Short mmCIF file of C-alpha atoms in Angstrom, two decimals:
data_model
loop_
_atom_site.label_atom_id
_atom_site.label_comp_id
_atom_site.label_asym_id
_atom_site.label_seq_id
_atom_site.Cartn_x
_atom_site.Cartn_y
_atom_site.Cartn_z
CA MET A 8 81.54 96.88 84.80
CA GLN A 9 82.01 100.60 84.22
CA ALA A 10 82.98 101.67 80.71
CA GLY A 11 86.60 102.66 80.42
CA LYS A 12 87.72 100.25 83.12
CA THR A 13 88.22 97.15 81.03
CA LEU A 14 91.19 95.73 79.16
CA SER A 15 89.67 96.81 75.86
CA ALA A 16 92.25 98.00 73.35
CA ALA A 17 89.93 100.93 72.69
CA ASP A 18 91.30 102.64 75.81
CA PRO A 19 94.66 101.09 76.74
CA SER A 20 95.68 104.17 78.76
CA ARG A 21 93.29 103.19 81.53
CA ARG A 22 95.78 100.77 82.99
CA GLY A 23 99.54 100.32 82.73
CA LEU A 24 99.78 96.60 83.37
CA ILE A 25 102.86 95.14 84.94
CA GLY A 26 102.19 91.56 85.96
CA ALA A 27 104.02 89.08 88.14
CA GLY A 28 107.51 88.70 86.74
CA ALA A 29 107.18 91.90 84.73
CA VAL A 30 108.01 94.28 87.56
CA GLY A 31 111.65 93.51 86.91
CA THR A 32 111.05 94.29 83.21
CA LEU A 33 109.76 97.72 84.13
CA ALA A 34 112.69 98.27 86.48
CA ALA A 35 115.13 97.35 83.72
CA ALA A 36 113.43 99.70 81.28
CA LEU A 37 113.65 102.53 83.80
CA THR A 38 117.28 101.79 84.51
CA LEU A 39 118.17 101.78 80.81
CA GLY A 40 116.15 104.87 80.13
CA GLY A 41 113.68 103.03 77.90
CA ALA A 42 110.70 105.07 76.80
CA THR A 43 108.32 102.18 76.13
CA GLU A 44 105.23 102.20 78.32
CA ALA A 45 104.01 98.87 79.69
CA ASN A 46 100.45 99.07 78.42
CA ALA A 47 98.27 96.09 77.59
CA ALA A 48 98.14 96.97 73.91
CA ASP A 49 101.94 97.05 73.59
CA VAL A 50 102.64 93.37 74.22
CA PRO A 51 101.58 89.95 72.96
CA ALA A 52 98.47 88.48 74.51
CA ASN A 53 100.33 85.65 76.24
CA THR A 54 102.74 87.84 78.28
CA PRO A 55 102.34 88.77 81.95
CA LEU A 56 101.96 92.44 80.99
CA ARG A 57 98.35 91.73 80.08
CA ALA A 58 97.56 90.52 83.60
CA PRO A 59 94.17 92.10 84.36
CA ASN A 60 94.87 92.60 88.07
CA THR A 61 98.02 94.71 87.91
CA TYR A 62 97.85 98.51 87.80
CA ASP A 63 100.39 101.29 87.24
CA VAL A 64 99.32 104.41 89.14
CA THR A 65 100.92 106.69 86.55
CA GLN A 66 98.66 105.28 83.81
CA TRP A 67 95.37 105.22 85.68
CA LYS A 68 92.73 107.82 84.83
CA ILE A 69 89.77 108.63 87.06
CA PRO A 70 86.63 109.14 84.93
CA GLY A 71 85.53 112.76 84.92
CA GLN A 72 88.59 113.91 86.89
CA SER A 73 91.26 114.43 84.26
CA ALA A 74 93.19 116.84 86.48
CA VAL A 75 93.72 114.19 89.18
CA THR A 76 96.84 112.17 88.54
CA ALA A 77 99.18 110.07 90.66
CA LYS A 78 101.46 113.10 90.86
CA SER A 79 98.73 115.42 92.13
CA ASP A 80 96.90 112.96 94.44
CA ILE A 81 98.04 109.36 94.45
CA GLY A 82 95.56 108.66 97.25
CA ALA A 83 92.56 109.41 95.03
CA VAL A 84 94.08 107.31 92.24
CA ILE A 85 94.66 104.26 94.46
CA ASN A 86 91.15 104.53 95.89
CA ASP A 87 89.72 104.50 92.38
CA ILE A 88 91.85 101.48 91.47
CA ILE A 89 90.58 99.62 94.56
CA ALA A 90 87.02 100.50 93.58
CA ASP A 91 87.70 99.00 90.15
CA ILE A 92 89.06 95.81 91.71
CA LYS A 93 85.93 95.43 93.83
CA LYS A 94 83.64 96.02 90.84
CA ARG A 95 85.40 93.38 88.78
CA GLN A 96 86.00 90.78 91.51
CA THR A 97 82.50 90.04 92.78
CA ASP A 98 82.65 86.26 93.14
CA PRO A 99 83.75 85.16 96.66
CA ASN A 100 85.34 82.11 95.04
CA ALA A 101 87.45 84.21 92.66
CA ARG A 102 88.90 87.25 94.34
CA PRO A 103 92.65 87.07 93.75
CA GLY A 104 93.26 90.69 94.63
CA ALA A 105 95.68 92.83 92.66
CA VAL A 106 99.04 94.58 92.45
CA ILE A 107 99.29 98.37 92.40
CA VAL A 108 102.68 99.52 91.12
CA ILE A 109 104.24 102.87 92.03
CA PRO A 110 107.16 103.69 89.70
CA PRO A 111 110.00 105.86 91.06
CA GLY A 112 108.95 109.48 91.34
CA ASP A 113 107.43 112.10 93.64
CA TYR A 114 103.74 111.81 94.48
CA ASP A 115 101.42 113.86 96.68
CA LEU A 116 98.88 111.96 98.80
CA LYS A 117 96.05 114.31 99.74
CA THR A 118 93.21 111.77 99.95
CA GLN A 119 93.42 109.00 102.53
CA VAL A 120 93.59 105.54 100.97
CA ILE A 121 91.11 103.00 102.37
CA VAL A 122 92.25 99.42 101.89
CA ASP A 123 89.32 97.05 102.48
CA ILE A 124 90.19 94.09 100.25
CA SER A 125 92.46 91.11 100.81
CA TYR A 126 95.37 89.97 98.66
CA LEU A 127 96.35 93.49 97.62
CA THR A 128 100.00 94.34 97.03
CA ILE A 129 101.07 97.98 96.80
CA ALA A 130 104.63 98.00 95.50
CA GLY A 131 107.16 100.64 94.59
CA PHE A 132 110.84 100.78 93.70
CA GLY A 133 113.07 101.75 96.61
CA HIS A 134 112.42 102.94 100.16
CA GLY A 135 113.96 106.32 99.33
CA PHE A 136 114.73 107.22 102.95
CA PHE A 137 116.40 110.60 103.49
CA SER A 138 117.34 112.25 106.78
CA ARG A 139 115.09 115.26 107.07
CA SER A 140 116.41 115.88 110.58
CA ILE A 141 119.96 116.37 109.35
CA MET A 142 118.66 118.60 106.57
CA ASP A 143 116.58 120.69 108.99
CA ASN A 144 119.57 121.18 111.28
CA SER A 145 122.21 121.84 108.62
CA ASP A 146 123.34 124.33 106.03
CA THR A 147 122.33 122.53 102.83
CA THR A 148 124.15 124.81 100.42
CA GLY A 149 125.76 122.60 97.82
CA TRP A 150 123.93 119.43 98.84
CA GLN A 151 123.32 117.03 95.97
CA ASP A 152 120.03 115.59 97.33
CA LEU A 153 117.40 117.54 99.23
CA GLN A 154 114.39 115.20 99.26
CA PRO A 155 113.63 111.49 99.77
CA GLY A 156 113.79 109.38 96.63
CA GLY A 157 112.65 106.07 95.15
CA SER A 158 108.88 105.76 95.01
CA HIS A 159 108.38 108.82 97.21
CA ILE A 160 104.93 109.67 98.58
CA ARG A 161 104.42 112.98 100.40
CA VAL A 162 101.74 112.52 103.05
CA LEU A 163 99.54 115.64 102.86
CA THR A 164 96.44 114.24 104.58
CA SER A 165 94.07 116.39 106.61
CA PRO A 166 93.80 116.27 110.42
CA ALA A 167 90.37 114.67 110.01
CA ALA A 168 91.87 111.68 108.16
CA PRO A 169 95.55 111.70 109.13
CA GLN A 170 96.53 108.20 107.94
CA ALA A 171 97.99 107.92 104.46
CA PHE A 172 96.74 104.31 104.33
CA LEU A 173 93.92 103.12 106.58
CA VAL A 174 93.40 99.37 106.35
CA LYS A 175 90.14 98.08 107.80
CA ARG A 176 87.09 95.97 107.06
CA ALA A 177 84.17 94.79 109.15
CA GLY A 178 82.70 91.30 108.93
CA ASN A 179 84.22 87.93 108.15
CA PRO A 180 86.69 86.80 107.22
CA ARG A 181 89.30 89.25 108.46
CA LEU A 182 91.55 90.89 105.87
CA SER A 183 94.39 88.67 104.72
CA GLY A 184 97.49 88.72 102.56
CA VAL A 185 97.93 92.48 102.14
CA VAL A 186 101.47 93.55 101.21
CA PHE A 187 103.10 96.99 101.29
CA ARG A 188 106.61 97.08 99.86
CA ASP A 189 109.40 99.26 98.55
CA PHE A 190 108.18 102.83 98.73
CA CYS A 191 108.66 105.89 100.94
CA LEU A 192 106.06 107.63 103.09
CA ASP A 193 107.22 111.13 103.98
CA GLY A 194 105.39 113.40 106.43
CA VAL A 195 107.33 116.37 104.98
CA ALA A 196 107.48 118.55 108.11
CA PHE A 197 106.87 118.65 111.84
CA SER A 198 105.25 121.53 113.71
CA PRO A 199 106.33 124.05 114.92
CA HIS A 200 109.83 122.91 113.89
CA GLY A 201 111.68 119.84 112.66
CA ASN A 202 112.69 118.66 116.12
CA SER A 203 109.19 118.47 117.64
CA TYR A 204 108.25 115.11 116.02
CA VAL A 205 104.61 116.27 116.05
CA ASN A 206 102.37 116.68 113.00
CA GLY A 207 99.42 114.35 113.61
CA LYS A 208 100.20 112.24 110.54
CA THR A 209 100.29 108.44 110.33
CA GLY A 210 101.86 106.45 107.51
CA ILE A 211 99.94 103.16 107.62
CA GLU A 212 97.36 102.10 110.19
CA VAL A 213 95.80 98.64 110.14
CA ALA A 214 92.69 99.17 112.25
CA SER A 215 90.91 95.79 112.05
CA ASP A 216 91.99 92.21 112.68
CA ASN A 217 94.25 90.82 109.99
CA ASP A 218 96.13 87.71 108.89
CA SER A 219 99.48 87.27 107.12
CA PHE A 220 100.17 90.91 106.29
CA HIS A 221 103.65 91.85 105.10
CA PHE A 222 105.49 95.18 105.30
CA THR A 223 108.92 95.16 103.67
CA GLY A 224 111.41 97.51 102.06
CA LEU A 225 109.50 100.61 103.16
CA GLY A 226 110.89 103.97 104.22
CA PHE A 227 109.09 106.15 106.77
CA VAL A 228 110.24 109.65 107.74
CA TYR A 229 108.72 112.65 109.55
CA LEU A 230 105.48 110.99 110.58
CA GLU A 231 104.13 111.20 114.12
CA HIS A 232 103.17 107.53 113.79
CA ALA A 233 104.85 105.48 111.09
CA LEU A 234 103.23 102.03 111.20
CA ILE A 235 100.40 100.85 113.49
CA VAL A 236 98.98 97.33 113.24
CA ARG A 237 96.11 96.17 115.47
CA GLY A 238 95.06 92.55 115.90
CA ALA A 239 97.87 90.97 113.89
CA ASP A 240 98.14 87.26 113.17
CA ALA A 241 101.23 85.93 111.37
CA LEU A 242 102.42 89.45 110.56
CA ARG A 243 105.83 90.06 108.98
CA VAL A 244 107.63 93.41 109.30
CA ASN A 245 111.09 93.15 107.82
CA ASP A 246 113.79 95.14 106.05
CA ASN A 247 112.24 98.56 106.58
CA PHE A 248 113.88 101.91 107.38
CA ILE A 249 111.70 103.69 109.95
CA ALA A 250 113.38 106.71 111.50
CA GLU A 251 112.83 110.33 112.44
CA CYS A 252 109.21 109.48 113.23
CA GLY A 253 107.50 110.27 116.53
CA ASN A 254 106.71 106.55 116.91
CA CYS A 255 108.03 103.85 114.60
CA LEU A 256 106.29 100.47 114.92
CA GLU A 257 103.26 99.93 117.18
CA LEU A 258 101.59 96.52 117.38
CA THR A 259 98.48 97.32 119.39
CA GLY A 260 95.55 95.45 120.89
CA ALA A 261 96.83 91.88 120.64
CA GLY A 262 98.48 89.55 118.18
CA GLN A 263 100.25 86.28 117.61
CA ALA A 264 103.03 84.66 115.58
CA THR A 265 104.47 87.95 114.35
CA ILE A 266 108.04 88.37 113.04
CA VAL A 267 109.86 91.71 113.24
CA SER A 268 113.30 91.36 111.69
CA GLY A 269 116.08 93.19 109.92
CA ASN A 270 114.67 96.69 110.38
CA HIS A 271 116.45 99.98 111.05
CA MET A 272 114.32 101.99 113.50
CA GLY A 273 114.68 105.05 115.70
CA ALA A 274 111.86 107.16 117.14
CA GLY A 275 111.55 110.68 118.50
CA PRO A 276 112.38 111.50 122.12
CA GLU A 277 108.86 111.00 123.48
CA GLY A 278 107.81 108.08 121.31
CA VAL A 279 108.35 104.34 121.08
CA THR A 280 110.68 102.76 118.58
CA PHE A 281 108.97 99.36 118.81
CA LEU A 282 105.92 98.61 120.97
CA ALA A 283 104.00 95.34 121.11
CA GLU A 284 100.92 94.76 123.24
CA ASN A 285 99.51 91.38 124.31
CA HIS A 286 101.38 89.35 121.72
CA GLU A 287 101.90 85.62 121.81
CA GLY A 288 104.88 84.04 120.07
CA LEU A 289 106.40 87.28 118.80
CA LEU A 290 109.87 87.00 117.21
CA VAL A 291 112.05 90.13 117.28
CA THR A 292 115.42 89.45 115.70
CA GLY A 293 118.26 91.09 113.83
CA ASN A 294 117.01 94.68 114.16
CA ASN A 295 119.22 97.74 114.44
CA LEU A 296 117.53 100.14 116.87
CA PHE A 297 118.93 103.57 117.63
CA PRO A 298 118.12 106.80 119.48
CA ARG A 299 116.07 108.42 120.49
CA GLY A 300 112.80 106.89 121.54
CA ARG A 301 111.62 106.76 125.15
CA SER A 302 112.18 103.02 124.69
CA LEU A 303 113.66 100.92 121.91
CA ILE A 304 111.80 97.65 122.53
CA GLU A 305 108.74 97.75 124.78
CA LEU A 306 106.67 94.61 125.30
CA SER A 307 103.46 94.94 127.28
CA GLY A 308 101.64 91.78 128.36
CA CYS A 309 103.53 89.67 125.80
CA ASN A 310 104.08 85.96 126.39
CA ARG A 311 106.32 83.24 124.99
CA SER A 312 108.12 85.65 122.68
CA SER A 313 111.79 85.93 121.68
CA VAL A 314 113.98 89.02 121.46
CA THR A 315 117.28 87.81 120.03
CA GLY A 316 120.26 89.13 118.15
CA ASN A 317 119.28 92.80 118.11
CA ARG A 318 121.50 95.85 118.46
CA LEU A 319 120.06 98.58 120.69
CA ALA A 320 121.81 101.94 121.00
CA GLY A 321 120.14 104.50 123.24
CA SER A 322 120.72 107.48 125.48
CA VAL A 323 118.04 106.90 128.14
CA PRO A 324 117.22 104.23 130.75
CA GLY A 325 114.58 101.61 129.99
CA MET A 326 115.84 100.79 126.52
CA LEU A 327 114.28 97.31 126.67
CA ARG A 328 111.15 96.83 128.78
CA LEU A 329 108.94 93.87 129.66
CA LEU A 330 105.84 95.32 131.30
CA ASN A 331 102.39 94.34 132.54
CA GLY A 332 103.01 90.71 133.30
CA CYS A 333 105.15 89.52 130.41
CA LYS A 334 105.66 85.77 130.83
CA GLU A 335 108.00 83.10 129.49
CA ASN A 336 109.91 85.34 127.13
CA LEU A 337 113.45 84.75 125.88
CA ILE A 338 115.77 87.77 125.81
CA THR A 339 119.14 86.60 124.57
CA GLY A 340 122.12 87.50 122.44
CA ASN A 341 121.36 91.22 122.24
CA HIS A 342 123.88 94.05 122.28
CA LEU A 343 122.74 97.03 124.35
CA ARG A 344 124.79 100.21 124.04
CA ARG A 345 123.83 102.91 126.56
CA SER A 346 125.48 106.30 126.11
CA THR A 347 124.46 109.97 126.21
CA GLU A 348 122.67 112.08 123.64
CA GLY A 349 125.19 113.28 121.07
CA TYR A 350 123.02 115.36 118.73
CA PRO A 351 122.83 119.03 119.84
CA PRO A 352 119.15 119.63 118.94
CA PHE A 353 118.16 116.97 121.49
CA PHE A 354 120.46 117.83 124.38
CA GLY A 355 118.46 117.80 127.61
CA ARG A 356 115.54 115.79 126.24
CA GLY A 357 115.07 112.49 128.08
CA ASN A 358 112.31 110.09 129.05
CA GLY A 359 111.98 111.15 132.68
CA LEU A 360 113.49 107.94 134.12
CA ASP A 361 116.59 107.65 136.25
CA ASP A 362 119.49 105.22 135.95
CA LEU A 363 118.09 102.95 138.67
CA PHE A 364 115.24 101.96 136.32
CA GLY A 365 117.53 99.59 134.46
CA THR A 366 118.69 99.33 130.89
CA ILE A 367 116.43 96.26 130.86
CA HIS A 368 113.34 96.58 133.07
CA VAL A 369 111.14 93.55 133.77
CA VAL A 370 107.68 93.09 135.26
CA GLY A 371 106.62 89.48 134.68
CA ASP A 372 107.22 85.80 135.38
CA ASN A 373 109.46 83.01 134.08
CA ASN A 374 111.44 85.15 131.66
CA LEU A 375 114.96 84.10 130.64
CA ILE A 376 117.47 86.92 130.11
CA SER A 377 120.79 85.48 129.04
CA ASN A 378 123.97 86.06 127.06
CA ASN A 379 123.40 89.75 126.44
CA LEU A 380 126.22 92.28 126.21
CA PHE A 381 125.76 95.64 127.96
CA ALA A 382 128.08 98.47 126.95
CA TYR A 383 127.41 101.32 129.39
CA ASP A 384 129.24 104.61 128.80
CA VAL A 385 127.66 107.55 130.60
CA PRO A 386 129.80 110.28 132.23
CA PRO A 387 129.39 110.24 136.02
CA LYS A 388 128.05 113.81 135.99
CA ASN A 389 125.13 112.68 133.79
CA ILE A 390 123.99 109.78 135.99
CA VAL A 391 120.68 110.31 137.78
CA PRO A 392 120.37 110.34 140.74
CA ALA A 393 123.77 111.86 141.31
CA GLY A 394 126.29 109.37 142.68
CA ALA A 395 124.11 106.32 142.03
CA ARG A 396 125.38 103.05 140.65
CA PRO A 397 123.34 102.58 137.46
CA THR A 398 121.36 99.37 137.06
CA GLN A 399 121.67 97.19 133.97
CA ILE A 400 118.90 94.63 134.63
CA LEU A 401 116.08 95.41 137.06
CA ILE A 402 113.53 92.74 137.89
CA ALA A 403 110.93 95.06 139.35
CA ARG A 404 108.27 92.41 139.97
CA GLY A 405 107.62 88.79 139.08
CA ASP A 406 108.27 85.15 139.87
CA ALA A 407 110.89 82.66 138.71
CA ASN A 408 112.81 84.90 136.31
CA VAL A 409 116.26 83.66 135.28
CA ILE A 410 119.20 85.96 134.52
CA ALA A 411 122.29 84.16 133.27
CA LEU A 412 125.66 84.73 131.60
CA ASN A 413 125.17 88.41 130.82
CA HIS A 414 128.29 90.53 130.35
CA VAL A 415 128.60 94.19 131.35
CA VAL A 416 131.26 96.65 130.20
CA SER A 417 130.83 99.93 132.07
CA ASN A 418 132.84 103.11 132.50
CA VAL A 419 131.44 103.48 136.05
CA PRO A 420 130.69 101.00 138.84
CA SER A 421 127.24 99.58 138.13
CA GLN A 422 124.73 97.12 139.47
CA HIS A 423 124.51 94.33 136.92
CA VAL A 424 121.32 92.87 138.37
CA VAL A 425 118.84 94.21 140.95
CA LEU A 426 115.93 92.13 142.30
CA ASP A 427 113.26 94.21 143.97
CA GLY A 428 111.48 92.97 147.08
CA SER A 429 108.34 92.12 145.11
CA THR A 430 110.21 89.45 143.14
CA SER A 431 110.30 85.79 144.11
CA ASN A 432 112.24 82.66 143.18
CA ALA A 433 114.57 84.44 140.76
CA LYS A 434 117.85 82.87 139.68
CA VAL A 435 120.90 85.00 138.86
CA LEU A 436 123.77 83.00 137.39
CA ASP A 437 127.22 84.25 136.32
CA SER A 438 126.07 87.78 135.57
CA GLY A 439 128.32 89.72 137.92
CA ALA A 440 130.38 89.65 141.07
CA ALA A 441 128.73 89.55 144.48
CA ASP A 442 128.95 93.31 144.89
CA GLN A 443 127.38 93.83 141.44
CA ILE A 444 124.17 91.93 142.25
CA THR A 445 121.61 93.25 144.72
CA SER A 446 118.62 91.26 145.89
CA TYR A 447 115.83 92.58 148.11
CA SER A 448 114.09 89.22 147.84
CA ASN A 449 114.65 86.42 150.34
CA THR A 450 113.81 83.67 147.81
CA ALA A 451 116.46 84.39 145.18
CA ALA A 452 119.21 81.96 144.15
CA ILE A 453 122.38 83.76 143.14
CA ARG A 454 125.65 82.38 141.76
CA ALA A 455 128.07 85.29 141.54
CA ILE A 456 131.28 85.38 139.54
CA THR A 457 134.23 85.06 141.91
#
């Protein structure tokens, strides 16, 4: 064990220790303006503050690098803390992991953090989200706040290592039980201007297979990619604010038994708000999704998943997509609001699709789309192609899909359901009048509303 990295009272400044149950104590002290530091030497030996596996980034010192602090480079500090954890926890039968605490404040992250241990929690105090887009497009004279807050990390990584946090490990078992919670990752600026949504930066990327990860209470702003997770098993992503990022949440490769719930998300014009690839048993529920991604929910090759109780508000076709053979998915109880772009900096920027693509677009088999409410409000002059009746649900290809009890409120005549000729054995029940349902398939069963 390296000298200076123990709990010895000879050097208590090496670690501010806030153990399980003591995070609230620190929060209370901060709220009340208390000046007492939570160091191991300050408290009785039987209190949680002496927990050896809890670190305060503001108290950690890197040997031989006195100028490097959490303020100047929190990435280097967290990497050194992780190195200390690995040096101390060498027994495979006793590796409980650790908690790294980020008190409220502004921190620069210049060095990419590599997370390669299980059971690590990185926790701050508040997601601190702030609309940089409004700031960049406004006169801020007299504004009371000009930067994100809470536990606010400015991502200043290099193009060679663009992720603020890169989570990966080779070998077995896969990483498990890693938690990120309650802090803000801020990409600071886009290039060449604030409306490009391009800067090459990523907030968190999980690049190797993982089990039971949890992302909660986080804020992401002005990152080209906010959160990427590959190979997820039993992942939870909930209660985050992910907006003004080129892409918000990307579940890539494959995964199973993931829950995405209670998030606020909205991507840039060319990006995805939520993308999942090859997932089994994915639950997407209770999310508030808003402009202006190319899509709001995009499932590719996902099976036996549920998309329920979400609010989607967008200004382009293809807001919800099931692509590449999605099978046996439940899409129910969602509210889909389709309107036009209302923010001047993004006038004229779309996703290249026309209004015949469908608000919901499906390629796959045995999917059930039911009890959704479509609120379509696009001026006739903005409909593409000109004079077309926009499509709400398009089954572009697939067998035995069921569309039932969907309700459409539209300011223009629209096609509630369209079945392309490459579909077969679809059922359309009580989702529109006869002239609002079009089938190019000769095997469809349709019960129109009279």
